[in-house]
Tab-separated table of C-alpha atoms in Angstrom:
chain	number	residue	atom	x	y	z
A	9	MET	CA	85.026	-33.412	-143.896
A	10	PHE	CA	88.571	-33.901	-145.146
A	11	LEU	CA	90.532	-32.296	-142.279
A	12	VAL	CA	90.998	-34.385	-139.143
A	13	ILE	CA	91.647	-32.036	-136.216
A	14	GLU	CA	92.635	-32.873	-132.640
A	15	GLU	CA	93.158	-30.407	-129.816
A	16	ARG	CA	94.176	-30.178	-126.192
A	17	LEU	CA	94.322	-27.515	-123.507
A	18	SER	CA	97.631	-26.179	-122.246
A	19	GLU	CA	99.057	-25.791	-118.773
A	20	LEU	CA	100.407	-22.365	-119.742
A	21	PRO	CA	98.205	-19.328	-119.003
A	22	CYS	CA	99.171	-17.705	-122.306
A	23	VAL	CA	98.157	-20.630	-124.568
A	24	GLU	CA	94.524	-21.124	-125.623
A	25	ARG	CA	94.877	-24.487	-127.390
A	26	VAL	CA	97.412	-26.817	-128.950
A	27	TRP	CA	96.033	-28.532	-132.047
A	28	THR	CA	97.039	-30.907	-134.822
A	29	ALA	CA	95.460	-31.563	-138.211
A	30	HIS	CA	96.037	-33.721	-141.244
A	31	SER	CA	94.317	-33.709	-144.618
A	32	LEU	CA	92.771	-36.825	-146.142
A	33	ARG	CA	92.650	-35.298	-149.631
A	34	ALA	CA	93.229	-32.056	-151.482
A	35	ASP	CA	90.328	-29.632	-151.112
A	36	GLU	CA	89.520	-26.121	-149.940
A	37	PHE	CA	88.248	-24.961	-146.564
A	38	LEU	CA	86.865	-21.806	-145.025
A	39	SER	CA	89.406	-20.147	-142.760
A	40	VAL	CA	87.040	-18.479	-140.307
A	41	ALA	CA	87.730	-15.241	-138.450
A	42	ALA	CA	89.895	-15.618	-135.345
A	43	ALA	CA	91.177	-13.084	-132.830
A	44	ASN	CA	94.271	-14.958	-131.678
A	45	CYS	CA	97.871	-15.132	-132.851
A	46	GLU	CA	99.365	-18.572	-133.330
A	47	LEU	CA	102.434	-20.550	-134.369
A	48	VAL	CA	101.852	-23.243	-136.995
A	49	VAL	CA	104.282	-25.979	-138.012
A	50	SER	CA	103.470	-27.348	-141.488
A	51	ARG	CA	104.767	-30.636	-142.906
A	52	TYR	CA	104.209	-31.433	-146.560
A	53	ARG	CA	106.222	-33.443	-149.102
A	54	ASP	CA	109.265	-33.822	-146.829
A	55	GLN	CA	109.298	-30.103	-146.081
A	56	THR	CA	108.783	-28.593	-142.631
A	57	PHE	CA	108.394	-24.907	-141.810
A	58	LEU	CA	107.039	-22.711	-139.013
A	59	THR	CA	104.671	-19.820	-139.672
A	60	ILE	CA	103.655	-16.980	-137.361
A	61	ARG	CA	100.045	-16.014	-137.898
A	62	GLY	CA	98.013	-13.039	-136.718
A	63	PRO	CA	94.290	-12.409	-136.227
A	64	GLU	CA	91.815	-12.844	-139.077
A	65	THR	CA	89.027	-10.287	-139.259
A	66	ARG	CA	87.068	-12.028	-142.024
A	67	MET	CA	86.645	-15.403	-143.656
A	68	THR	CA	88.949	-16.457	-146.479
A	69	THR	CA	88.935	-19.557	-148.676
A	70	VAL	CA	92.127	-21.624	-148.491
A	71	ASP	CA	93.350	-24.421	-150.755
A	72	CYS	CA	94.586	-27.406	-148.772
A	73	PRO	CA	96.989	-30.042	-150.171
A	74	ALA	CA	96.536	-33.781	-149.722
A	75	GLU	CA	98.513	-35.564	-147.010
A	76	GLY	CA	99.555	-32.381	-145.227
A	77	GLU	CA	100.179	-32.282	-141.486
A	78	TRP	CA	99.987	-29.288	-139.173
A	79	LEU	CA	100.676	-28.467	-135.537
A	80	GLY	CA	99.318	-25.243	-134.075
A	81	VAL	CA	99.917	-23.344	-130.841
A	82	ARG	CA	97.145	-20.788	-130.455
A	83	PHE	CA	97.885	-18.041	-127.940
A	84	LYS	CA	95.353	-16.423	-125.674
A	85	LEU	CA	94.529	-12.818	-126.419
A	86	GLY	CA	97.284	-10.597	-125.044
A	87	ALA	CA	100.121	-13.037	-125.829
A	88	PHE	CA	102.202	-12.211	-128.895
A	89	LEU	CA	105.722	-11.949	-130.348
A	90	PRO	CA	106.870	-8.276	-130.185
A	91	GLN	CA	109.277	-8.953	-133.063
A	92	PHE	CA	106.215	-9.703	-135.216
A	93	PRO	CA	103.458	-7.232	-134.223
A	94	PRO	CA	99.944	-8.685	-134.640
A	95	THR	CA	98.877	-5.665	-136.691
A	96	SER	CA	101.501	-6.540	-139.323
A	97	LEU	CA	100.338	-10.181	-139.411
A	98	LYS	CA	96.604	-9.468	-139.594
A	99	ASP	CA	94.451	-11.131	-142.265
A	100	ARG	CA	96.881	-13.823	-143.427
A	101	ARG	CA	99.971	-11.650	-143.815
A	102	ASP	CA	101.818	-14.556	-142.237
A	103	VAL	CA	105.572	-14.746	-141.673
A	104	THR	CA	107.347	-18.048	-142.392
A	105	LEU	CA	110.662	-18.396	-140.574
A	106	PRO	CA	113.793	-19.633	-142.392
A	107	ASP	CA	115.030	-23.192	-141.939
A	108	ALA	CA	118.139	-23.845	-139.866
A	109	SER	CA	118.100	-27.587	-140.649
A	110	THR	CA	115.536	-30.278	-141.426
A	111	ARG	CA	114.596	-30.273	-137.739
A	112	SER	CA	114.974	-26.624	-136.764
A	113	PHE	CA	114.302	-23.010	-137.776
A	114	TRP	CA	115.844	-19.600	-137.113
A	115	LEU	CA	114.194	-17.249	-134.618
A	116	ASN	CA	115.741	-14.256	-132.878
A	117	GLY	CA	119.238	-15.241	-134.019
A	118	SER	CA	119.092	-18.805	-132.684
A	119	ALA	CA	118.149	-22.203	-134.094
A	120	TRP	CA	115.049	-23.714	-132.469
A	121	GLU	CA	113.886	-27.294	-132.878
A	122	TYR	CA	110.375	-27.650	-134.247
A	123	PRO	CA	107.895	-28.326	-131.414
A	124	THR	CA	105.655	-31.362	-131.233
A	125	PHE	CA	102.131	-31.879	-129.931
A	126	GLU	CA	103.609	-33.325	-126.739
A	127	ASN	CA	106.317	-30.737	-125.977
A	128	ALA	CA	104.574	-27.576	-127.242
A	129	ASP	CA	104.140	-26.238	-123.682
A	130	THR	CA	107.856	-26.626	-122.955
A	131	PHE	CA	108.657	-24.912	-126.256
A	132	VAL	CA	106.434	-21.900	-125.468
A	133	ALA	CA	107.768	-21.722	-121.898
A	134	ARG	CA	111.269	-21.292	-123.354
A	135	LEU	CA	110.003	-18.543	-125.668
A	136	LEU	CA	108.470	-16.777	-122.660
A	137	LYS	CA	111.691	-17.065	-120.655
A	138	LYS	CA	113.679	-15.537	-123.529
A	139	GLY	CA	111.149	-12.698	-123.933
A	140	ILE	CA	110.333	-13.807	-127.489
A	141	VAL	CA	106.692	-14.255	-126.434
A	142	VAL	CA	105.219	-11.716	-124.008
A	143	ARG	CA	101.901	-11.242	-122.250
A	144	ASP	CA	99.981	-7.970	-121.948
A	145	ARG	CA	98.068	-8.233	-118.668
A	146	THR	CA	95.929	-5.207	-119.542
A	147	VAL	CA	94.504	-7.066	-122.539
A	148	GLU	CA	93.962	-10.201	-120.466
A	149	ALA	CA	92.062	-8.111	-117.908
A	150	ALA	CA	90.017	-6.442	-120.660
A	151	VAL	CA	88.934	-9.840	-122.011
A	152	ARG	CA	87.785	-10.802	-118.500
A	153	ARG	CA	86.139	-7.356	-118.112
A	154	GLU	CA	88.219	-6.727	-114.993
A	155	LEU	CA	89.961	-3.468	-115.907
A	156	GLN	CA	90.679	-1.292	-112.878
A	157	GLY	CA	92.631	1.927	-112.796
A	158	VAL	CA	93.180	1.932	-116.576
A	159	SER	CA	91.613	4.540	-118.822
A	160	LEU	CA	89.575	3.440	-121.800
A	161	ARG	CA	92.018	5.112	-124.202
A	162	SER	CA	94.990	3.317	-122.607
A	163	ALA	CA	93.175	-0.027	-122.712
A	164	GLN	CA	92.368	0.497	-126.388
A	165	ARG	CA	96.051	1.184	-127.170
A	166	HIS	CA	97.119	-1.964	-125.326
A	167	PHE	CA	94.489	-4.014	-127.116
A	168	LEU	CA	95.446	-2.839	-130.584
A	169	ARG	CA	99.176	-3.357	-129.954
A	170	ALA	CA	98.919	-6.826	-128.381
A	171	ALA	CA	95.970	-8.223	-130.344
A	172	GLY	CA	96.202	-6.388	-133.663
A	173	ILE	CA	92.461	-5.686	-133.589
A	174	THR	CA	90.075	-3.550	-131.559
A	175	HIS	CA	88.096	-4.850	-128.611
A	176	ALA	CA	84.901	-4.416	-130.649
A	177	ALA	CA	86.324	-6.594	-133.442
A	178	PHE	CA	87.325	-9.231	-130.883
A	179	ARG	CA	83.798	-9.362	-129.470
A	180	ALA	CA	82.240	-9.633	-132.939
A	181	ILE	CA	84.548	-12.533	-133.850
A	182	GLU	CA	83.972	-14.406	-130.587
A	183	ARG	CA	80.195	-13.924	-130.880
A	184	ALA	CA	80.210	-15.339	-134.414
A	185	ARG	CA	82.307	-18.349	-133.383
A	186	TYR	CA	79.998	-18.986	-130.424
A	187	ALA	CA	76.921	-18.759	-132.680
A	188	THR	CA	78.521	-21.178	-135.151
A	189	ASN	CA	79.083	-23.761	-132.433
A	190	LEU	CA	75.474	-23.377	-131.251
A	191	LEU	CA	74.169	-23.950	-134.778
A	192	ARG	CA	76.365	-27.020	-135.230
A	193	GLU	CA	75.036	-28.418	-131.958
A	194	GLY	CA	71.459	-28.181	-133.249
A	195	ALA	CA	70.208	-24.914	-131.765
A	196	SER	CA	67.530	-23.142	-133.786
A	197	ILE	CA	68.397	-19.921	-135.588
A	198	ALA	CA	65.926	-18.000	-133.403
A	199	ASP	CA	67.563	-19.344	-130.244
A	200	VAL	CA	71.038	-18.487	-131.535
A	201	VAL	CA	69.977	-14.880	-132.181
A	202	HIS	CA	68.970	-14.624	-128.524
A	203	LEU	CA	71.772	-16.668	-126.941
A	204	ALA	CA	74.591	-14.999	-128.891
A	205	GLY	CA	73.209	-11.490	-128.414
A	206	TYR	CA	72.329	-10.490	-131.983
A	207	SER	CA	69.657	-7.859	-132.550
A	208	ASP	CA	67.748	-9.973	-135.075
A	209	GLN	CA	68.178	-12.753	-137.662
A	210	PRO	CA	69.461	-10.467	-140.467
A	211	HIS	CA	72.142	-9.208	-138.054
A	212	LEU	CA	73.175	-12.816	-137.328
A	213	THR	CA	73.226	-13.716	-141.025
A	214	ARG	CA	75.344	-10.706	-142.035
A	215	SER	CA	77.858	-11.378	-139.284
A	216	LEU	CA	78.211	-15.095	-140.032
A	217	LYS	CA	78.492	-14.583	-143.789
A	218	TYR	CA	81.369	-12.138	-143.295
A	219	LEU	CA	83.212	-13.817	-140.403
A	220	ILE	CA	82.455	-17.509	-140.983
A	221	GLY	CA	81.598	-17.542	-144.695
A	222	GLN	CA	78.199	-19.233	-144.476
A	223	THR	CA	74.596	-18.476	-143.634
A	224	PRO	CA	73.150	-19.868	-140.390
A	225	ALA	CA	71.289	-22.573	-142.339
A	226	GLU	CA	74.458	-23.638	-144.190
A	227	ILE	CA	76.385	-23.837	-140.924
A	228	ALA	CA	73.668	-25.974	-139.336
A	229	ARG	CA	73.817	-28.411	-142.279
A	230	VAL	CA	77.641	-28.663	-141.964
A	231	THR	CA	78.075	-28.203	-145.713
A	232	ARG	CA	81.707	-26.971	-145.725
A	233	GLN	CA	84.962	-27.726	-143.979
A	234	LEU	CA	85.846	-24.984	-141.520
A	235	SER	CA	89.220	-24.220	-140.005
A	236	PHE	CA	89.994	-24.938	-136.332
A	237	LEU	CA	86.873	-23.951	-134.376
A	238	TYR	CA	86.855	-25.031	-130.735
A	239	LYS	CA	83.894	-24.515	-128.432
A	240	THR	CA	83.791	-21.065	-126.865
A	241	ALA	CA	81.876	-19.649	-123.919
A	242	PRO	CA	79.245	-16.935	-124.351
A	243	LEU	CA	80.488	-13.380	-124.049
A	244	PRO	CA	79.514	-11.559	-120.842
């Protein structure tokens, strides 16, 4: 594997993970499906820029340069930037913000210093205070399956606005990511079908080929570099 990835949890309830990566050589990787929005700071050849990314509903192949460095802040579902709706960012329609200086970028009419792995929580807390990042509690409740007093139609509208995808798409993505982690940990394909809730092995294979980009056997052999894929819990 040519990408070295580190991650940590966040103290903020709206942040799923903070991660860093650097490339040991130029190569390509499989950018697997993901339901979350995130902010990514890229550093390459003395250039630094911040990109706002939306959900990915399928796998794509991405060329990666040598000696690149990245910092990512991945939001929990329901957290997003209203100025950049997740639906408009979906499937790698990323937005890169303009530079203000070598150390800062423009956002919402102000210059912001690029965050670091250490101060990412403070950076996001400032975005929350300014209303640049918001949280949709209805979506957070839907993910926990704790919706009360909200109609299904209303919940669906909230989900699509704040996440950029439907609840069904979210569940399919999370199931595929969970199955991928099980396969990489050595679980048999038959066990993964059962544990991840697929109807049968062909169902598992179709889902993983589309969302992860590999068959179950290829995933188990760790034949390709995948994008950031942290361990997830099984869906209820």
